[in-house]
Coordinates of C-alpha atoms in Angstrom, one line a residue:
X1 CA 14.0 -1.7 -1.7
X2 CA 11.5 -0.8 -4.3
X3 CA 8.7 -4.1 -4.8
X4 CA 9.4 -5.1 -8.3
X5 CA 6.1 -7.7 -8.6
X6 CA 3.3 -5.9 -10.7
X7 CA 0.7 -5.2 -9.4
X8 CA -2.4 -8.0 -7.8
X9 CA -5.2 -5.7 -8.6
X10 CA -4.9 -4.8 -12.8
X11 CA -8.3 -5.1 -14.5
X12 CA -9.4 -5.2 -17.8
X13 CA -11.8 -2.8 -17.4
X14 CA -11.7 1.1 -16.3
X15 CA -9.0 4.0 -17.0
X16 CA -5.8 3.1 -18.5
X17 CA -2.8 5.2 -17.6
X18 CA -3.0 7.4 -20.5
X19 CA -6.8 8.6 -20.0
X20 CA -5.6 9.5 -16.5
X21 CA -2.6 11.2 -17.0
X22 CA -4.7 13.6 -19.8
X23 CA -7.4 14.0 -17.4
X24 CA -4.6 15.2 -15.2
X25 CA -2.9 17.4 -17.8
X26 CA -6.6 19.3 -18.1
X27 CA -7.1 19.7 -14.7
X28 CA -3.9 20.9 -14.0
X29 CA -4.5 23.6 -16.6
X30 CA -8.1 24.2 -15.2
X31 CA -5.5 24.7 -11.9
X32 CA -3.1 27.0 -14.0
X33 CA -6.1 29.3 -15.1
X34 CA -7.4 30.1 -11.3
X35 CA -4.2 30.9 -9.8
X36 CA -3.4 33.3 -12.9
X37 CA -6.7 35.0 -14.3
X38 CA -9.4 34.3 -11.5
X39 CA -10.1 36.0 -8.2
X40 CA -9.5 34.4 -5.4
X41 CA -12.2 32.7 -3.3
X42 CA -15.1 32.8 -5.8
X43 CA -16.5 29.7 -6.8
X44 CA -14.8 29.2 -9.8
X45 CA -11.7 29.9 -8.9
X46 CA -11.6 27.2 -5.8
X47 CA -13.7 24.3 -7.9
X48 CA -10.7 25.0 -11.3
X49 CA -8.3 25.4 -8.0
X50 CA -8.9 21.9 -5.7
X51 CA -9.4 19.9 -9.1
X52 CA -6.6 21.0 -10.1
X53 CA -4.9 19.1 -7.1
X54 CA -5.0 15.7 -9.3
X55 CA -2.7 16.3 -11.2
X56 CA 0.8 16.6 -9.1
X57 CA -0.3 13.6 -6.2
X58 CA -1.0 11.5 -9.8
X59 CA 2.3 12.2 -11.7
X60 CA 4.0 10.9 -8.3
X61 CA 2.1 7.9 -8.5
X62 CA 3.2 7.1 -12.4
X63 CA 6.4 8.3 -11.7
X64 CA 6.8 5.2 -9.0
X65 CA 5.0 2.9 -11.6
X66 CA 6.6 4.1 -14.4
X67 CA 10.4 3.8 -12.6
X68 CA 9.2 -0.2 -12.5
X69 CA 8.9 -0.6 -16.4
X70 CA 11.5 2.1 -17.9
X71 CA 14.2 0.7 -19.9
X72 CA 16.5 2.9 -19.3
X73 CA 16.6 4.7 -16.0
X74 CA 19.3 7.4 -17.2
X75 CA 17.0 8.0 -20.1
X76 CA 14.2 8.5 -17.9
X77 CA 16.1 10.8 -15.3
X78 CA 17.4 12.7 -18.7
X79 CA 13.9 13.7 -20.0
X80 CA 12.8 14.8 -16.6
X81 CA 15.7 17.7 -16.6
X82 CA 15.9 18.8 -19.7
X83 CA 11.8 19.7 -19.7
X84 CA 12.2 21.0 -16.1
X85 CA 15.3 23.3 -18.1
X86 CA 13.0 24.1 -21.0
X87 CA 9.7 24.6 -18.7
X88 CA 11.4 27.2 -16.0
X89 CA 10.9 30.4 -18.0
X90 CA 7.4 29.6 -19.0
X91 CA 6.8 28.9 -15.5
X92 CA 8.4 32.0 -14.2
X93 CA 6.2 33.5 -17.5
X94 CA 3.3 32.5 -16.5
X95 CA 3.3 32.8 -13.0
X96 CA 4.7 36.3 -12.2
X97 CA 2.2 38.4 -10.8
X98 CA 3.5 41.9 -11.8
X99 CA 5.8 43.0 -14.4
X100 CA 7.0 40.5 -17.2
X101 CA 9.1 37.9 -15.5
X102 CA 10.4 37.5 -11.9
X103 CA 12.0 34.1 -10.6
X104 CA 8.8 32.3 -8.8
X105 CA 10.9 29.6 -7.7
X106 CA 11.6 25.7 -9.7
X107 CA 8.6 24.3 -11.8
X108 CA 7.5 21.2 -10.9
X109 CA 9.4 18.7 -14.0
X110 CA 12.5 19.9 -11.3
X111 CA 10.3 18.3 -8.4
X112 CA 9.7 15.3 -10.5
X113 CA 13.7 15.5 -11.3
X114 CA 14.2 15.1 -7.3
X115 CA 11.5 12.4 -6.6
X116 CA 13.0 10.4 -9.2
X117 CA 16.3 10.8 -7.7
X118 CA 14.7 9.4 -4.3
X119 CA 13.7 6.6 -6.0
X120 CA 16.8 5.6 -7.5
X121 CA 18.2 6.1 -4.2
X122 CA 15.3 3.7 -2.6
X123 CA 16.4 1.3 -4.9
X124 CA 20.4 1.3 -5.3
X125 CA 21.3 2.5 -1.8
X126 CA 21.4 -0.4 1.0
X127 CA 22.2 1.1 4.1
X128 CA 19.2 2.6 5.7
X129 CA 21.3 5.6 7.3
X130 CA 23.0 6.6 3.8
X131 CA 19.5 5.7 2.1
X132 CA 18.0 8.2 4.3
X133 CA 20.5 11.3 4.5
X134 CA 20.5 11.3 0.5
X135 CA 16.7 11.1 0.7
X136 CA 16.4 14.1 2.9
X137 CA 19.6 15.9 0.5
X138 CA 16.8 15.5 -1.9
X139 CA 14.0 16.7 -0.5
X140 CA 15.9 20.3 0.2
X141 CA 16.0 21.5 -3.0
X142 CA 11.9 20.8 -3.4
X143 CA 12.0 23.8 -1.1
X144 CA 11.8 26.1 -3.5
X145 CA 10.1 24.1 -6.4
X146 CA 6.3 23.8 -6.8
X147 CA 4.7 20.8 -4.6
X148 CA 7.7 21.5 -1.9
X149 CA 8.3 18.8 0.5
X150 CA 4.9 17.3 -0.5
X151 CA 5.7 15.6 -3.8
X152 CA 8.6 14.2 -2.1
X153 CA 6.7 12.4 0.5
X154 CA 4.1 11.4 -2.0
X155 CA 6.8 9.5 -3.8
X156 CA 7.7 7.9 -0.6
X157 CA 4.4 6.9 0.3
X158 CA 4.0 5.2 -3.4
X159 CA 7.1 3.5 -3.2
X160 CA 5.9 1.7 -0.2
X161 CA 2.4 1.0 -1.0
X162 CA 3.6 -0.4 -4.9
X163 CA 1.8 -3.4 -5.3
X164 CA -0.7 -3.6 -3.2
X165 CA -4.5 -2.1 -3.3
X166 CA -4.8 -1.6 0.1
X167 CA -1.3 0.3 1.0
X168 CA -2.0 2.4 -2.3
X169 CA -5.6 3.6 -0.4
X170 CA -3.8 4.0 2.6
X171 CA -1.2 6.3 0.7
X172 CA -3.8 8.1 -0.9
X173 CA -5.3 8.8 2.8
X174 CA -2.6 9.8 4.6
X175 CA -1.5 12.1 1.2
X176 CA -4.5 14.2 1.9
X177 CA -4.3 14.6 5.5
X178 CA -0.8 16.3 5.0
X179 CA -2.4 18.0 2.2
X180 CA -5.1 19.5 4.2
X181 CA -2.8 20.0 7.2
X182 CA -0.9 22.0 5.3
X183 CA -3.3 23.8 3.7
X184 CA -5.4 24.8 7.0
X185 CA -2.4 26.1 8.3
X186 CA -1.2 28.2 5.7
X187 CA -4.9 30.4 5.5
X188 CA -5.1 30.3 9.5
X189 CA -3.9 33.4 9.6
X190 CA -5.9 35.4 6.7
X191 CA -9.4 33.2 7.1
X192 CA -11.8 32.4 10.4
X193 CA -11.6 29.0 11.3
X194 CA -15.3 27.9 9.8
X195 CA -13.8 29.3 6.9
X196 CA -10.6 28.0 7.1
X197 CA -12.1 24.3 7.1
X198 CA -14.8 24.9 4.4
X199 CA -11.6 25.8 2.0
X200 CA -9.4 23.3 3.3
X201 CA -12.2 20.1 2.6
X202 CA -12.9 21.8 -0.4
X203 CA -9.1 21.8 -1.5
X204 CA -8.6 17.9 -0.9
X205 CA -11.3 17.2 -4.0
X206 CA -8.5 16.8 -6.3
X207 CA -6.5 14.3 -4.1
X208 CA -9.7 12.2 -3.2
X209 CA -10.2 12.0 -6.9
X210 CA -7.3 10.9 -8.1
X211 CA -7.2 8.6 -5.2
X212 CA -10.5 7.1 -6.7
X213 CA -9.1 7.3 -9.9
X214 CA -5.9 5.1 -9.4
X215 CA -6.7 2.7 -6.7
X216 CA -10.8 1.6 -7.9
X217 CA -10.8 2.6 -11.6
X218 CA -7.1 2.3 -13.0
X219 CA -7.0 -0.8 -14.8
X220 CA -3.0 -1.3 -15.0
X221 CA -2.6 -0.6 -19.0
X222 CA -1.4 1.5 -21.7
X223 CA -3.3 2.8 -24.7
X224 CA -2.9 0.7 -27.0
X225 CA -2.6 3.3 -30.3
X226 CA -0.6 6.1 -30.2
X227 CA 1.4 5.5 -27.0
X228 CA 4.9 7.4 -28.9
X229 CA 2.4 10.2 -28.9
X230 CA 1.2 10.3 -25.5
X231 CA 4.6 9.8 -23.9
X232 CA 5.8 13.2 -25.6
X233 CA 2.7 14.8 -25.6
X234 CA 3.0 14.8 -21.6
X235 CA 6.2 16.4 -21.6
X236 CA 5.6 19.0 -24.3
X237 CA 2.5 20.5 -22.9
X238 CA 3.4 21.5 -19.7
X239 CA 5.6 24.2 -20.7
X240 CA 3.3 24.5 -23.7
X241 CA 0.8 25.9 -21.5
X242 CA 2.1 27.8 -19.2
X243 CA 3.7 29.5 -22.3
X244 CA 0.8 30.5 -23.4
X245 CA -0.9 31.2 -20.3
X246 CA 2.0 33.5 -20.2
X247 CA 1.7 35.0 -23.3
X248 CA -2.2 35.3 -22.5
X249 CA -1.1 37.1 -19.1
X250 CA 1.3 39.8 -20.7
X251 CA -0.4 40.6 -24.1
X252 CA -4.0 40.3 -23.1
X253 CA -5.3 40.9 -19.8

């Protein structure tokens, strides 16, 4: 079962949760601009690409902190779908490579949609058999959603390191192995192996940053203005963006 105690290490000083979830939301769209308009393997490209990285190992993590203070789960689990309904065609939109729009698989509000799921399962479900054949049922479908399989086992990783400094590095660690494990081996076939491993340290920037961001310089809070704003301002601007980055995509390049 989920740790319900809040966290030991909260300061009063640093990054609260807002600043880092918009630092997130502008790297990810730094991320969103190299995979669309930029050529691949120039410097540009890779630096807007591996920051980019923050952002989906991040919204795991506040996802798991986030399930601890909701006050209303079904509410929660409700916004989750209906943005991952109203972000797939601007997804599809924006990353299609030729033509208008083509299917390019689930956007990744639906991978949130699942990892929430495994956490209501971590918490409601007491045998460890059943507990684990629904997680798994879950982490299927991630298959063909963007962060497959690895936002999944980032929320696993979070839900057993919540609450404690030292588990949550750990987690953060062993998140960017299987990051660059997975990353090496999908360019071993198109890249030399020097190569191969310059790209793959280069690609775990993001992770390594948000690690530092959340475990040494996260000080446990909220904004304390404008939080109504923040909360919907998250949600709206992911398919705001790729929107336009779709729009951009068709209309003027």
């Amino acid at each position: 079962m989920i740790n319900d105690a809040s966290q030991n290490y909260k300061r009063t000083i640093g990054l609260n949760r807002d600043q880092i979830k918009y630092i997130a939301m502008f790297l990810m769209l730094l991320n969103h601009i190299s995979i669309i308009f930029l050529e691949p393997g120039t410097f540009l490209a890779e630096i807007f690409l591996d920051l980019g990285y923050f952002t989906a190992i991040t919204m795991c993590y506040f996802l798991v902190e986030g399930y601890q203070y909701t006050h209303s789960k079904k509410k929660y689990a409700s916004r989750l779908l209906i943005f991952a309904l109203i972000s797939e065609i601007p997804f599809c939109l924006a990353f299609t490579e030729e033509g208008i729009i083509g299917f390019h698989g689930l956007n990744m509000m639906f991978t949130l949609f699942l990892c929430f799921g495994i956490l209501v399962v971590h918490e409601r479900v007491a045998s460890k058999p059943l507990r684990m054949a629904c997680t798994i049922g879950l982490i299927i479908p991630s298959l063909i959603s963007d962060w497959a399989l690895l936002a999944p086992i980032f929320t696993l990783l979070f839900i057993r390191s919540y609450g404690s400094k030292s588990k949550t590095k750990n987690a953060f660690i062993i998140a960017m192995i299987l990051f660059g494990i997975t990353e090496f081996i999908a360019k071993s076939s198109l890249l030399p192996f020097k190569e191969n491993l310059i790209y793959t340290l280069g690609s775990l920037l993001g992770i390594l940053l948000a690690g530092i961001s959340i475990v040494y310089l996260y000080n446990g809070k909220r904004m304390k203005g404008g939080r109504e704003f923040s909360k919907w301002f998250f949600y709206v601007f992911y398919p705001g963006h790729l929107l336009l980055l779709g729009l951009i995509r068709i209309f003027l390049v």
